[in-house]
Structure formats: structure tokens, C-alpha cells
Amino acid sequence: MNDFNAVRDIPILLGAFFVLTAAIGLVRFPDLYSRLHASSKLITLGSAGIFIGVGLEFAQTEALSRLAAVLLFQFLTTPLSAYLIAQAAYLRGLKPLLEGPDEWNALGKAALLDERLEETGGG
Amino acid sequence: MRGLSLNILLAIVWTLFVGEFSLRELAIGVLLGFAILSIFPLSLGTGGYVRRTLALVRFGLFFVRELTVANVQVALWALLPHPPLHPMIIAYPLRLRGDNAQTVLAATITLMPGSVAMGFNPERTVLYAHTIGLGTVPEARASLKKVEDALLPLYGQGAVQSGPLEDTA
């Protein structure tokens, strides 16, 4: 434990803390939509912290360029998957627990989802 | 495009002067080249490029700050015994136009405090988002508007549509 390196270990510890709270949030939040807040935001910054710590440990061009690529794709893909999960669950009719209005008002309208899939050629 | 290619060209010229082609020297070259482009915007015709790049840097700083706030907030709620979630689904009338701009907006909103993007209407003029801990509907809209305001300078006037946003003020 003597070789504590602040530049390397603080990002890793912070990242591990956020990933842990993400896991706790996933269990404790009331419904899928609230849980997505924990899994999208906390996992993004948490894993970014761990990656940054590991990248700084090596501090070489090869490690840092891969770190940049990993971070870029992490930030691109996590919000997209959260978006798709929320949209699919809602349009297939998974009821959200709300304390406010539902201004979309399209719960269970799977036709919207199918139209969009046909538009983009998916299925 | 002209500004970006000039910037890359100047970076390559810098690595030739230094005589060492590495990521580090290339980065220094990009920074020095950017300084030259911003000092002589009129003769080089790079004013727009410099403005957009500075807007990108400003957006990056805004993004990192808000992402940190969002994470501390959700982490706190995950640990509190009775988190004040107050979940809602709100409709946000968009001013940004264009697929790229709206994709970036939806992705950013998902990483910002309290909101997860859920969908667009078929006309792509309204964004639907699930929000937690953002208070009333106008407050939640104002929070999304902050993100959109930070993105607007990146996409210029062509991507802007004046819409009915008076109720968000």
C-alpha cells in the first residue's frame, strides 16, 4: 500500500465509487426509467474514471491514444443504448411510475416503434 | 473545412521543423497552428473555423461540469433513504434542426443532470425526456434549454428554428 500514486489512483477510486453507486441505484430506484439514469450517467463517468487512471499509469502514446478512443466510444454508445431501451420499453407499454405529467402520452403505441423500424430498414 | 485543413497542414509543418513525428509534437503543432489562425482570421479566412472551435471547447467544459454534477446527484440519490425523484415525462419543443444536431442533443441530455432522452415526435420538432429530481415541468424544460443553448453555437444559424419557447422562461 506504500505505492499510492495520486494521479493514477484518485481517478480509479472515484470511478469505482460511481460504478458502485450505479449498482446500488439499479437495485434501489423504483422503475426501469429511473434506473436508466443510474446506468447511463454513473456508468459513463465511473468507467471513464477507471480508464483514465489506467491510461495515466502507462502514460505512453499508445496507451493514451487508446484511452481517447475508448472514452469517445463510451460517450457515444452509452446514451444511445439508454435512449433505445427507454423508447422501446415505453412504446411497448411498460408503465412508468410518475409523480408528474406524461407529456408524450404515447404509452404502448408500438405502431410508432414499428413505423420507425420500417423507415430505417431495421426489424 | 478550409480552417481545419490549414490547421492540420500547419501541425505537419511544425513536426517537420522539430524533426520528430510524435503525438505530442503533433498536438503542439495543432495548438500553435490554431493560434496563428486566430491571430490572422481576416487574411486567412478562418474566422468561422476559429469561432466554431472555441464554441466546441466551451461546450466541452460545460459538458464535463454538468456530467460531474449529474453523477454526484444520482450517486447521492442512490444512497439516500428517500430520494426526491419526482419522475415525469416532459415534451421539449426543439429549436435545433437537423439529424446530427438533434442526435448530439439527445445523447448529451441523457448524460446531463436529471434527464434521459426517450424519443422524438415524427416531425422531429419535439424531444421527449424522462426526468427525475427536476421539480416542476417549466423547471425541467429550462434545464433542457440550458443544454440546447450550449449546443446552438456549434451548429450555427442554419440549425436554429425560432419556436414557441416563451413558457420556458
PDB file of C-alpha atoms in Angstrom:
ATOM      1  CA  MET A   1       0.000   0.000   0.000  1.00  0.00           C
ATOM      2  CA  ASN A   2       3.030   2.333   0.058  1.00  0.00           C
ATOM      3  CA  ASP A   3       2.957   2.995  -3.663  1.00  0.00           C
ATOM      4  CA  PHE A   4      -0.130   5.220  -3.642  1.00  0.00           C
ATOM      5  CA  ASN A   5       0.013   7.360  -6.765  1.00  0.00           C
ATOM      6  CA  ALA A   6      -2.497  10.219  -6.592  1.00  0.00           C
ATOM      7  CA  VAL A   7      -2.616  10.894 -10.352  1.00  0.00           C
ATOM      8  CA  ARG A   8      -3.374   7.251 -11.086  1.00  0.00           C
ATOM      9  CA  ASP A   9      -5.341   6.099  -8.034  1.00  0.00           C
ATOM     10  CA  ILE A  10      -7.731   9.004  -7.403  1.00  0.00           C
ATOM     11  CA  PRO A  11      -9.470   8.649 -10.808  1.00  0.00           C
ATOM     12  CA  ILE A  12      -9.674   4.880 -10.315  1.00  0.00           C
ATOM     13  CA  LEU A  13     -11.139   5.211  -6.807  1.00  0.00           C
ATOM     14  CA  LEU A  14     -13.659   7.859  -7.908  1.00  0.00           C
ATOM     15  CA  GLY A  15     -14.601   5.715 -10.900  1.00  0.00           C
ATOM     16  CA  ALA A  16     -15.054   2.652  -8.727  1.00  0.00           C
ATOM     17  CA  PHE A  17     -17.227   4.691  -6.339  1.00  0.00           C
ATOM     18  CA  PHE A  18     -19.520   5.828  -9.176  1.00  0.00           C
ATOM     19  CA  VAL A  19     -19.801   2.307 -10.599  1.00  0.00           C
ATOM     20  CA  LEU A  20     -20.700   1.053  -7.114  1.00  0.00           C
ATOM     21  CA  THR A  21     -23.408   3.719  -6.697  1.00  0.00           C
ATOM     22  CA  ALA A  22     -24.670   2.777 -10.175  1.00  0.00           C
ATOM     23  CA  ALA A  23     -25.131  -0.798  -8.992  1.00  0.00           C
ATOM     24  CA  ILE A  24     -26.895   0.393  -5.808  1.00  0.00           C
ATOM     25  CA  GLY A  25     -29.095   2.745  -7.844  1.00  0.00           C
ATOM     26  CA  LEU A  26     -30.026  -0.060 -10.233  1.00  0.00           C
ATOM     27  CA  VAL A  27     -31.382  -2.048  -7.296  1.00  0.00           C
ATOM     28  CA  ARG A  28     -32.985   0.801  -5.353  1.00  0.00           C
ATOM     29  CA  PHE A  29     -34.638   3.033  -7.971  1.00  0.00           C
ATOM     30  CA  PRO A  30     -38.336   2.281  -8.460  1.00  0.00           C
ATOM     31  CA  ASP A  31     -38.711   1.581 -12.189  1.00  0.00           C
ATOM     32  CA  LEU A  32     -36.797   0.940 -15.394  1.00  0.00           C
ATOM     33  CA  TYR A  33     -36.822   4.601 -16.458  1.00  0.00           C
ATOM     34  CA  SER A  34     -35.322   5.867 -13.195  1.00  0.00           C
ATOM     35  CA  ARG A  35     -32.790   3.041 -13.248  1.00  0.00           C
ATOM     36  CA  LEU A  36     -31.639   4.196 -16.674  1.00  0.00           C
ATOM     37  CA  HIS A  37     -30.483   7.458 -15.055  1.00  0.00           C
ATOM     38  CA  ALA A  38     -28.165   5.437 -12.809  1.00  0.00           C
ATOM     39  CA  SER A  39     -26.914   3.115 -15.519  1.00  0.00           C
ATOM     40  CA  SER A  40     -26.308   5.797 -18.174  1.00  0.00           C
ATOM     41  CA  LYS A  41     -24.758   8.668 -16.201  1.00  0.00           C
ATOM     42  CA  LEU A  42     -22.939   6.823 -13.416  1.00  0.00           C
ATOM     43  CA  ILE A  43     -21.519   4.034 -15.583  1.00  0.00           C
ATOM     44  CA  THR A  44     -20.240   6.569 -18.138  1.00  0.00           C
ATOM     45  CA  LEU A  45     -18.286   8.701 -15.689  1.00  0.00           C
ATOM     46  CA  GLY A  46     -17.368   5.746 -13.468  1.00  0.00           C
ATOM     47  CA  SER A  47     -15.804   3.698 -16.228  1.00  0.00           C
ATOM     48  CA  ALA A  48     -14.224   6.867 -17.661  1.00  0.00           C
ATOM     49  CA  GLY A  49     -12.502   7.412 -14.304  1.00  0.00           C
ATOM     50  CA  ILE A  50     -11.151   3.851 -14.268  1.00  0.00           C
ATOM     51  CA  PHE A  51      -9.961   4.116 -17.886  1.00  0.00           C
ATOM     52  CA  ILE A  52      -8.265   7.475 -17.236  1.00  0.00           C
ATOM     53  CA  GLY A  53      -6.454   6.068 -14.199  1.00  0.00           C
ATOM     54  CA  VAL A  54      -5.212   3.055 -16.162  1.00  0.00           C
ATOM     55  CA  GLY A  55      -4.192   5.248 -19.130  1.00  0.00           C
ATOM     56  CA  LEU A  56      -2.216   7.601 -16.888  1.00  0.00           C
ATOM     57  CA  GLU A  57      -0.499   4.629 -15.241  1.00  0.00           C
ATOM     58  CA  PHE A  58       1.116   3.754 -18.579  1.00  0.00           C
ATOM     59  CA  ALA A  59       1.429   7.390 -19.779  1.00  0.00           C
ATOM     60  CA  GLN A  60       2.658   6.391 -23.235  1.00  0.00           C
ATOM     61  CA  THR A  61       1.388   7.468 -26.619  1.00  0.00           C
ATOM     62  CA  GLU A  62      -0.072   4.027 -27.409  1.00  0.00           C
ATOM     63  CA  ALA A  63      -1.960   3.846 -24.103  1.00  0.00           C
ATOM     64  CA  LEU A  64      -3.194   7.454 -24.278  1.00  0.00           C
ATOM     65  CA  SER A  65      -4.444   7.198 -27.864  1.00  0.00           C
ATOM     66  CA  ARG A  66      -6.377   4.039 -26.992  1.00  0.00           C
ATOM     67  CA  LEU A  67      -7.705   5.787 -23.887  1.00  0.00           C
ATOM     68  CA  ALA A  68      -9.038   8.601 -26.087  1.00  0.00           C
ATOM     69  CA  ALA A  69     -10.731   6.105 -28.431  1.00  0.00           C
ATOM     70  CA  VAL A  70     -12.264   4.151 -25.535  1.00  0.00           C
ATOM     71  CA  LEU A  71     -13.624   7.336 -23.928  1.00  0.00           C
ATOM     72  CA  LEU A  72     -15.016   8.571 -27.246  1.00  0.00           C
ATOM     73  CA  PHE A  73     -16.940   5.369 -27.913  1.00  0.00           C
ATOM     74  CA  GLN A  74     -18.081   5.112 -24.301  1.00  0.00           C
ATOM     75  CA  PHE A  75     -19.610   8.605 -24.534  1.00  0.00           C
ATOM     76  CA  LEU A  76     -21.154   7.842 -27.938  1.00  0.00           C
ATOM     77  CA  THR A  77     -22.711   4.459 -27.203  1.00  0.00           C
ATOM     78  CA  THR A  78     -23.998   4.639 -23.607  1.00  0.00           C
ATOM     79  CA  PRO A  79     -26.580   7.420 -24.205  1.00  0.00           C
ATOM     80  CA  LEU A  80     -27.743   5.706 -27.393  1.00  0.00           C
ATOM     81  CA  SER A  81     -28.422   2.409 -25.652  1.00  0.00           C
ATOM     82  CA  ALA A  82     -30.240   4.199 -22.805  1.00  0.00           C
ATOM     83  CA  TYR A  83     -32.343   6.058 -25.385  1.00  0.00           C
ATOM     84  CA  LEU A  84     -33.246   2.863 -27.244  1.00  0.00           C
ATOM     85  CA  ILE A  85     -34.098   0.945 -24.068  1.00  0.00           C
ATOM     86  CA  ALA A  86     -36.309   3.772 -22.750  1.00  0.00           C
ATOM     87  CA  GLN A  87     -38.067   4.216 -26.078  1.00  0.00           C
ATOM     88  CA  ALA A  88     -38.655   0.508 -26.681  1.00  0.00           C
ATOM     89  CA  ALA A  89     -39.946  -0.072 -23.134  1.00  0.00           C
ATOM     90  CA  TYR A  90     -42.296   2.916 -23.304  1.00  0.00           C
ATOM     91  CA  LEU A  91     -43.728   2.246 -26.755  1.00  0.00           C
ATOM     92  CA  ARG A  92     -44.200  -1.450 -25.921  1.00  0.00           C
ATOM     93  CA  GLY A  93     -46.283  -0.358 -22.936  1.00  0.00           C
ATOM     94  CA  LEU A  94     -44.106  -0.668 -19.797  1.00  0.00           C
ATOM     95  CA  LYS A  95     -45.861   1.729 -17.431  1.00  0.00           C
ATOM     96  CA  PRO A  96     -43.556   4.332 -15.820  1.00  0.00           C
ATOM     97  CA  LEU A  97     -44.091   5.307 -12.165  1.00  0.00           C
ATOM     98  CA  LEU A  98     -44.762   9.028 -12.473  1.00  0.00           C
ATOM     99  CA  GLU A  99     -45.378  11.781  -9.923  1.00  0.00           C
ATOM    100  CA  GLY A 100     -45.781  14.367 -12.670  1.00  0.00           C
ATOM    101  CA  PRO A 101     -47.339  14.556 -16.128  1.00  0.00           C
ATOM    102  CA  ASP A 102     -46.661  12.247 -19.061  1.00  0.00           C
ATOM    103  CA  GLU A 103     -46.478  14.768 -21.874  1.00  0.00           C
ATOM    104  CA  TRP A 104     -45.571  12.228 -24.535  1.00  0.00           C
ATOM    105  CA  ASN A 105     -48.850  10.384 -23.942  1.00  0.00           C
ATOM    106  CA  ALA A 106     -47.942   7.542 -26.313  1.00  0.00           C
ATOM    107  CA  LEU A 107     -47.609   4.676 -23.816  1.00  0.00           C
ATOM    108  CA  GLY A 108     -47.899   1.328 -25.576  1.00  0.00           C
ATOM    109  CA  LYS A 109     -48.147   2.820 -29.067  1.00  0.00           C
ATOM    110  CA  ALA A 110     -45.881   0.153 -30.536  1.00  0.00           C
ATOM    111  CA  ALA A 111     -47.020   1.216 -34.001  1.00  0.00           C
ATOM    112  CA  LEU A 112     -44.721   4.259 -33.647  1.00  0.00           C
ATOM    113  CA  LEU A 113     -41.795   1.943 -32.998  1.00  0.00           C
ATOM    114  CA  ASP A 114     -42.615  -0.350 -35.937  1.00  0.00           C
ATOM    115  CA  GLU A 115     -43.035   2.617 -38.299  1.00  0.00           C
ATOM    116  CA  ARG A 116     -39.613   3.891 -37.362  1.00  0.00           C
ATOM    117  CA  LEU A 117     -38.037   0.457 -37.838  1.00  0.00           C
ATOM    118  CA  GLU A 118     -39.546   0.175 -41.313  1.00  0.00           C
ATOM    119  CA  GLU A 119     -38.291   3.680 -42.119  1.00  0.00           C
ATOM    120  CA  THR A 120     -34.706   2.773 -41.261  1.00  0.00           C
ATOM    121  CA  GLY A 121     -34.852  -0.754 -42.693  1.00  0.00           C
ATOM    122  CA  GLY A 122     -34.335  -2.466 -39.322  1.00  0.00           C
ATOM    123  CA  GLY A 123     -36.587  -5.129 -37.951  1.00  0.00           C
TER     124      GLY A 123
ATOM    125  CA  MET B   1     -13.151  22.853 -43.915  1.00  0.00           C
ATOM    126  CA  ARG B   2     -10.520  25.353 -45.056  1.00  0.00           C
ATOM    127  CA  GLY B   3      -9.675  26.245 -41.457  1.00  0.00           C
ATOM    128  CA  LEU B   4      -9.364  22.598 -40.391  1.00  0.00           C
ATOM    129  CA  SER B   5      -7.116  21.626 -43.312  1.00  0.00           C
ATOM    130  CA  LEU B   6      -4.901  24.699 -42.722  1.00  0.00           C
ATOM    131  CA  ASN B   7      -4.648  23.757 -39.050  1.00  0.00           C
ATOM    132  CA  ILE B   8      -3.599  20.171 -39.884  1.00  0.00           C
ATOM    133  CA  LEU B   9      -1.136  21.427 -42.519  1.00  0.00           C
ATOM    134  CA  LEU B  10       0.471  23.815 -40.002  1.00  0.00           C
ATOM    135  CA  ALA B  11       0.741  20.963 -37.472  1.00  0.00           C
ATOM    136  CA  ILE B  12       2.551  18.774 -40.042  1.00  0.00           C
ATOM    137  CA  VAL B  13       4.859  21.683 -40.917  1.00  0.00           C
ATOM    138  CA  TRP B  14       5.644  22.060 -37.207  1.00  0.00           C
ATOM    139  CA  THR B  15       6.595  18.367 -36.859  1.00  0.00           C
ATOM    140  CA  LEU B  16       8.864  18.780 -39.900  1.00  0.00           C
ATOM    141  CA  PHE B  17      10.601  21.747 -38.226  1.00  0.00           C
ATOM    142  CA  VAL B  18      11.043  19.884 -34.958  1.00  0.00           C
ATOM    143  CA  GLY B  19      12.180  16.797 -36.866  1.00  0.00           C
ATOM    144  CA  GLU B  20      10.226  14.444 -34.643  1.00  0.00           C
ATOM    145  CA  PHE B  21       6.875  12.947 -35.633  1.00  0.00           C
ATOM    146  CA  SER B  22       5.031  12.043 -32.443  1.00  0.00           C
ATOM    147  CA  LEU B  23       1.577  12.537 -30.973  1.00  0.00           C
ATOM    148  CA  ARG B  24       2.994  15.109 -28.583  1.00  0.00           C
ATOM    149  CA  GLU B  25       4.657  17.271 -31.247  1.00  0.00           C
ATOM    150  CA  LEU B  26       1.567  16.953 -33.451  1.00  0.00           C
ATOM    151  CA  ALA B  27      -0.594  18.242 -30.574  1.00  0.00           C
ATOM    152  CA  ILE B  28       1.760  21.183 -30.005  1.00  0.00           C
ATOM    153  CA  GLY B  29       1.633  21.872 -33.749  1.00  0.00           C
ATOM    154  CA  VAL B  30      -2.164  21.895 -33.751  1.00  0.00           C
ATOM    155  CA  LEU B  31      -2.215  24.383 -30.856  1.00  0.00           C
ATOM    156  CA  LEU B  32       0.391  26.676 -32.462  1.00  0.00           C
ATOM    157  CA  GLY B  33      -1.400  26.449 -35.805  1.00  0.00           C
ATOM    158  CA  PHE B  34      -4.683  27.338 -34.118  1.00  0.00           C
ATOM    159  CA  ALA B  35      -3.034  30.377 -32.541  1.00  0.00           C
ATOM    160  CA  ILE B  36      -1.868  31.539 -35.991  1.00  0.00           C
ATOM    161  CA  LEU B  37      -5.339  31.014 -37.471  1.00  0.00           C
ATOM    162  CA  SER B  38      -6.970  33.035 -34.702  1.00  0.00           C
ATOM    163  CA  ILE B  39      -4.438  35.885 -34.961  1.00  0.00           C
ATOM    164  CA  PHE B  40      -4.950  36.306 -38.746  1.00  0.00           C
ATOM    165  CA  PRO B  41      -8.622  35.389 -39.296  1.00  0.00           C
ATOM    166  CA  LEU B  42      -9.205  38.038 -41.997  1.00  0.00           C
ATOM    167  CA  SER B  43      -6.290  37.298 -44.309  1.00  0.00           C
ATOM    168  CA  LEU B  44      -6.679  33.518 -43.923  1.00  0.00           C
ATOM    169  CA  GLY B  45     -10.492  33.471 -43.971  1.00  0.00           C
ATOM    170  CA  THR B  46     -10.665  31.247 -40.897  1.00  0.00           C
ATOM    171  CA  GLY B  47     -12.919  33.340 -38.626  1.00  0.00           C
ATOM    172  CA  GLY B  48     -15.762  30.825 -38.760  1.00  0.00           C
ATOM    173  CA  TYR B  49     -13.462  27.892 -38.003  1.00  0.00           C
ATOM    174  CA  VAL B  50     -11.923  29.658 -35.001  1.00  0.00           C
ATOM    175  CA  ARG B  51     -15.357  30.617 -33.664  1.00  0.00           C
ATOM    176  CA  ARG B  52     -16.722  27.082 -34.045  1.00  0.00           C
ATOM    177  CA  THR B  53     -13.648  25.516 -32.434  1.00  0.00           C
ATOM    178  CA  LEU B  54     -13.871  27.866 -29.454  1.00  0.00           C
ATOM    179  CA  ALA B  55     -17.591  27.049 -29.173  1.00  0.00           C
ATOM    180  CA  LEU B  56     -16.654  23.346 -29.164  1.00  0.00           C
ATOM    181  CA  VAL B  57     -14.126  23.889 -26.365  1.00  0.00           C
ATOM    182  CA  ARG B  58     -16.680  25.901 -24.380  1.00  0.00           C
ATOM    183  CA  PHE B  59     -19.253  23.146 -24.898  1.00  0.00           C
ATOM    184  CA  GLY B  60     -16.693  20.542 -23.767  1.00  0.00           C
ATOM    185  CA  LEU B  61     -16.100  22.422 -20.500  1.00  0.00           C
ATOM    186  CA  PHE B  62     -19.861  22.826 -19.953  1.00  0.00           C
ATOM    187  CA  PHE B  63     -20.314  19.103 -20.684  1.00  0.00           C
ATOM    188  CA  VAL B  64     -17.663  17.949 -18.196  1.00  0.00           C
ATOM    189  CA  ARG B  65     -19.026  20.241 -15.470  1.00  0.00           C
ATOM    190  CA  GLU B  66     -22.645  19.150 -15.936  1.00  0.00           C
ATOM    191  CA  LEU B  67     -21.664  15.475 -16.220  1.00  0.00           C
ATOM    192  CA  THR B  68     -19.893  15.733 -12.858  1.00  0.00           C
ATOM    193  CA  VAL B  69     -22.910  17.439 -11.266  1.00  0.00           C
ATOM    194  CA  ALA B  70     -25.226  14.776 -12.722  1.00  0.00           C
ATOM    195  CA  ASN B  71     -23.108  11.946 -11.361  1.00  0.00           C
ATOM    196  CA  VAL B  72     -22.746  13.349  -7.851  1.00  0.00           C
ATOM    197  CA  GLN B  73     -26.508  13.957  -7.815  1.00  0.00           C
ATOM    198  CA  VAL B  74     -27.542  10.450  -8.951  1.00  0.00           C
ATOM    199  CA  ALA B  75     -24.919   8.835  -6.694  1.00  0.00           C
ATOM    200  CA  LEU B  76     -26.380  10.764  -3.762  1.00  0.00           C
ATOM    201  CA  TRP B  77     -29.932   9.669  -4.644  1.00  0.00           C
ATOM    202  CA  ALA B  78     -28.812   6.070  -4.921  1.00  0.00           C
ATOM    203  CA  LEU B  79     -27.536   6.260  -1.330  1.00  0.00           C
ATOM    204  CA  LEU B  80     -30.268   8.423   0.294  1.00  0.00           C
ATOM    205  CA  PRO B  81     -33.048   6.542   2.105  1.00  0.00           C
ATOM    206  CA  HIS B  82     -35.851   8.508   0.385  1.00  0.00           C
ATOM    207  CA  PRO B  83     -34.510  10.139  -2.772  1.00  0.00           C
ATOM    208  CA  PRO B  84     -36.685  13.049  -4.067  1.00  0.00           C
ATOM    209  CA  LEU B  85     -37.071  11.543  -7.536  1.00  0.00           C
ATOM    210  CA  HIS B  86     -40.399  13.040  -8.657  1.00  0.00           C
ATOM    211  CA  PRO B  87     -40.295  11.306 -12.078  1.00  0.00           C
ATOM    212  CA  MET B  88     -42.025  12.942 -15.080  1.00  0.00           C
ATOM    213  CA  ILE B  89     -42.035  12.601 -18.858  1.00  0.00           C
ATOM    214  CA  ILE B  90     -41.826  16.028 -20.455  1.00  0.00           C
ATOM    215  CA  ALA B  91     -42.122  17.285 -24.011  1.00  0.00           C
ATOM    216  CA  TYR B  92     -39.443  19.753 -25.066  1.00  0.00           C
ATOM    217  CA  PRO B  93     -40.073  21.868 -28.220  1.00  0.00           C
ATOM    218  CA  LEU B  94     -36.794  21.859 -30.135  1.00  0.00           C
ATOM    219  CA  ARG B  95     -35.074  24.846 -31.722  1.00  0.00           C
ATOM    220  CA  LEU B  96     -32.197  22.734 -33.079  1.00  0.00           C
ATOM    221  CA  ARG B  97     -32.849  21.304 -36.545  1.00  0.00           C
ATOM    222  CA  GLY B  98     -31.055  18.559 -38.444  1.00  0.00           C
ATOM    223  CA  ASP B  99     -30.379  14.903 -37.633  1.00  0.00           C
ATOM    224  CA  ASN B 100     -26.789  15.379 -36.433  1.00  0.00           C
ATOM    225  CA  ALA B 101     -27.570  18.260 -34.109  1.00  0.00           C
ATOM    226  CA  GLN B 102     -30.610  16.506 -32.629  1.00  0.00           C
ATOM    227  CA  THR B 103     -28.710  13.233 -32.136  1.00  0.00           C
ATOM    228  CA  VAL B 104     -25.967  15.047 -30.232  1.00  0.00           C
ATOM    229  CA  LEU B 105     -28.590  16.895 -28.186  1.00  0.00           C
ATOM    230  CA  ALA B 106     -30.398  13.662 -27.237  1.00  0.00           C
ATOM    231  CA  ALA B 107     -27.133  11.941 -26.291  1.00  0.00           C
ATOM    232  CA  THR B 108     -25.985  14.942 -24.236  1.00  0.00           C
ATOM    233  CA  ILE B 109     -29.298  15.261 -22.415  1.00  0.00           C
ATOM    234  CA  THR B 110     -29.033  11.632 -21.332  1.00  0.00           C
ATOM    235  CA  LEU B 111     -25.735  12.451 -19.586  1.00  0.00           C
ATOM    236  CA  MET B 112     -26.943  15.731 -18.048  1.00  0.00           C
ATOM    237  CA  PRO B 113     -28.458  16.095 -14.548  1.00  0.00           C
ATOM    238  CA  GLY B 114     -31.920  14.590 -14.210  1.00  0.00           C
ATOM    239  CA  SER B 115     -32.879  13.756 -17.788  1.00  0.00           C
ATOM    240  CA  VAL B 116     -32.846  10.758 -20.132  1.00  0.00           C
ATOM    241  CA  ALA B 117     -33.934  11.248 -23.758  1.00  0.00           C
ATOM    242  CA  MET B 118     -36.755   8.891 -24.774  1.00  0.00           C
ATOM    243  CA  GLY B 119     -37.932   9.838 -28.234  1.00  0.00           C
ATOM    244  CA  PHE B 120     -38.926  12.405 -30.852  1.00  0.00           C
ATOM    245  CA  ASN B 121     -42.266  13.100 -32.459  1.00  0.00           C
ATOM    246  CA  PRO B 122     -42.492  12.009 -36.123  1.00  0.00           C
ATOM    247  CA  GLU B 123     -41.922  15.603 -37.323  1.00  0.00           C
ATOM    248  CA  ARG B 124     -38.720  15.833 -35.222  1.00  0.00           C
ATOM    249  CA  THR B 125     -39.809  19.066 -33.595  1.00  0.00           C
ATOM    250  CA  VAL B 126     -40.326  17.808 -30.028  1.00  0.00           C
ATOM    251  CA  LEU B 127     -37.988  15.805 -27.806  1.00  0.00           C
ATOM    252  CA  TYR B 128     -39.496  13.621 -25.081  1.00  0.00           C
ATOM    253  CA  ALA B 129     -37.398  13.061 -21.970  1.00  0.00           C
ATOM    254  CA  HIS B 130     -37.810  11.195 -18.698  1.00  0.00           C
ATOM    255  CA  THR B 131     -36.708  13.438 -15.845  1.00  0.00           C
ATOM    256  CA  ILE B 132     -36.054  12.861 -12.153  1.00  0.00           C
ATOM    257  CA  GLY B 133     -35.427  15.462  -9.472  1.00  0.00           C
ATOM    258  CA  LEU B 134     -36.002  18.453 -11.737  1.00  0.00           C
ATOM    259  CA  GLY B 135     -39.005  19.922  -9.891  1.00  0.00           C
ATOM    260  CA  THR B 136     -41.869  21.346 -11.933  1.00  0.00           C
ATOM    261  CA  VAL B 137     -42.329  20.985 -15.704  1.00  0.00           C
ATOM    262  CA  PRO B 138     -41.118  24.556 -16.526  1.00  0.00           C
ATOM    263  CA  GLU B 139     -38.013  23.969 -14.402  1.00  0.00           C
ATOM    264  CA  ALA B 140     -37.298  20.708 -16.245  1.00  0.00           C
ATOM    265  CA  ARG B 141     -37.740  22.457 -19.620  1.00  0.00           C
ATOM    266  CA  ALA B 142     -35.368  25.225 -18.507  1.00  0.00           C
ATOM    267  CA  SER B 143     -32.798  22.569 -17.621  1.00  0.00           C
ATOM    268  CA  LEU B 144     -33.002  21.057 -21.137  1.00  0.00           C
ATOM    269  CA  LYS B 145     -32.905  24.555 -22.641  1.00  0.00           C
ATOM    270  CA  LYS B 146     -29.544  25.158 -20.949  1.00  0.00           C
ATOM    271  CA  VAL B 147     -28.090  22.161 -22.817  1.00  0.00           C
ATOM    272  CA  GLU B 148     -29.624  23.264 -26.119  1.00  0.00           C
ATOM    273  CA  ASP B 149     -28.266  26.797 -25.625  1.00  0.00           C
ATOM    274  CA  ALA B 150     -24.773  25.379 -25.150  1.00  0.00           C
ATOM    275  CA  LEU B 151     -25.108  23.377 -28.402  1.00  0.00           C
ATOM    276  CA  LEU B 152     -26.618  26.131 -30.577  1.00  0.00           C
ATOM    277  CA  PRO B 153     -23.330  27.980 -31.342  1.00  0.00           C
ATOM    278  CA  LEU B 154     -21.838  24.716 -32.652  1.00  0.00           C
ATOM    279  CA  TYR B 155     -24.448  24.260 -35.351  1.00  0.00           C
ATOM    280  CA  GLY B 156     -24.863  27.864 -36.487  1.00  0.00           C
ATOM    281  CA  GLN B 157     -27.938  29.736 -37.648  1.00  0.00           C
ATOM    282  CA  GLY B 158     -28.978  27.099 -40.203  1.00  0.00           C
ATOM    283  CA  ALA B 159     -29.843  24.661 -37.440  1.00  0.00           C
ATOM    284  CA  VAL B 160     -31.943  27.125 -35.448  1.00  0.00           C
ATOM    285  CA  GLN B 161     -35.692  27.407 -35.615  1.00  0.00           C
ATOM    286  CA  SER B 162     -37.461  30.022 -33.541  1.00  0.00           C
ATOM    287  CA  GLY B 163     -40.264  28.217 -31.790  1.00  0.00           C
ATOM    288  CA  PRO B 164     -42.838  28.694 -29.063  1.00  0.00           C
ATOM    289  CA  LEU B 165     -40.470  28.706 -26.099  1.00  0.00           C
ATOM    290  CA  GLU B 166     -41.985  31.552 -24.110  1.00  0.00           C
ATOM    291  CA  ASP B 167     -43.361  29.235 -21.446  1.00  0.00           C
ATOM    292  CA  THR B 168     -39.874  28.013 -20.547  1.00  0.00           C
ATOM    293  CA  ALA B 169     -38.566  31.417 -19.436  1.00  0.00           C
TER     294      ALA B 169
END
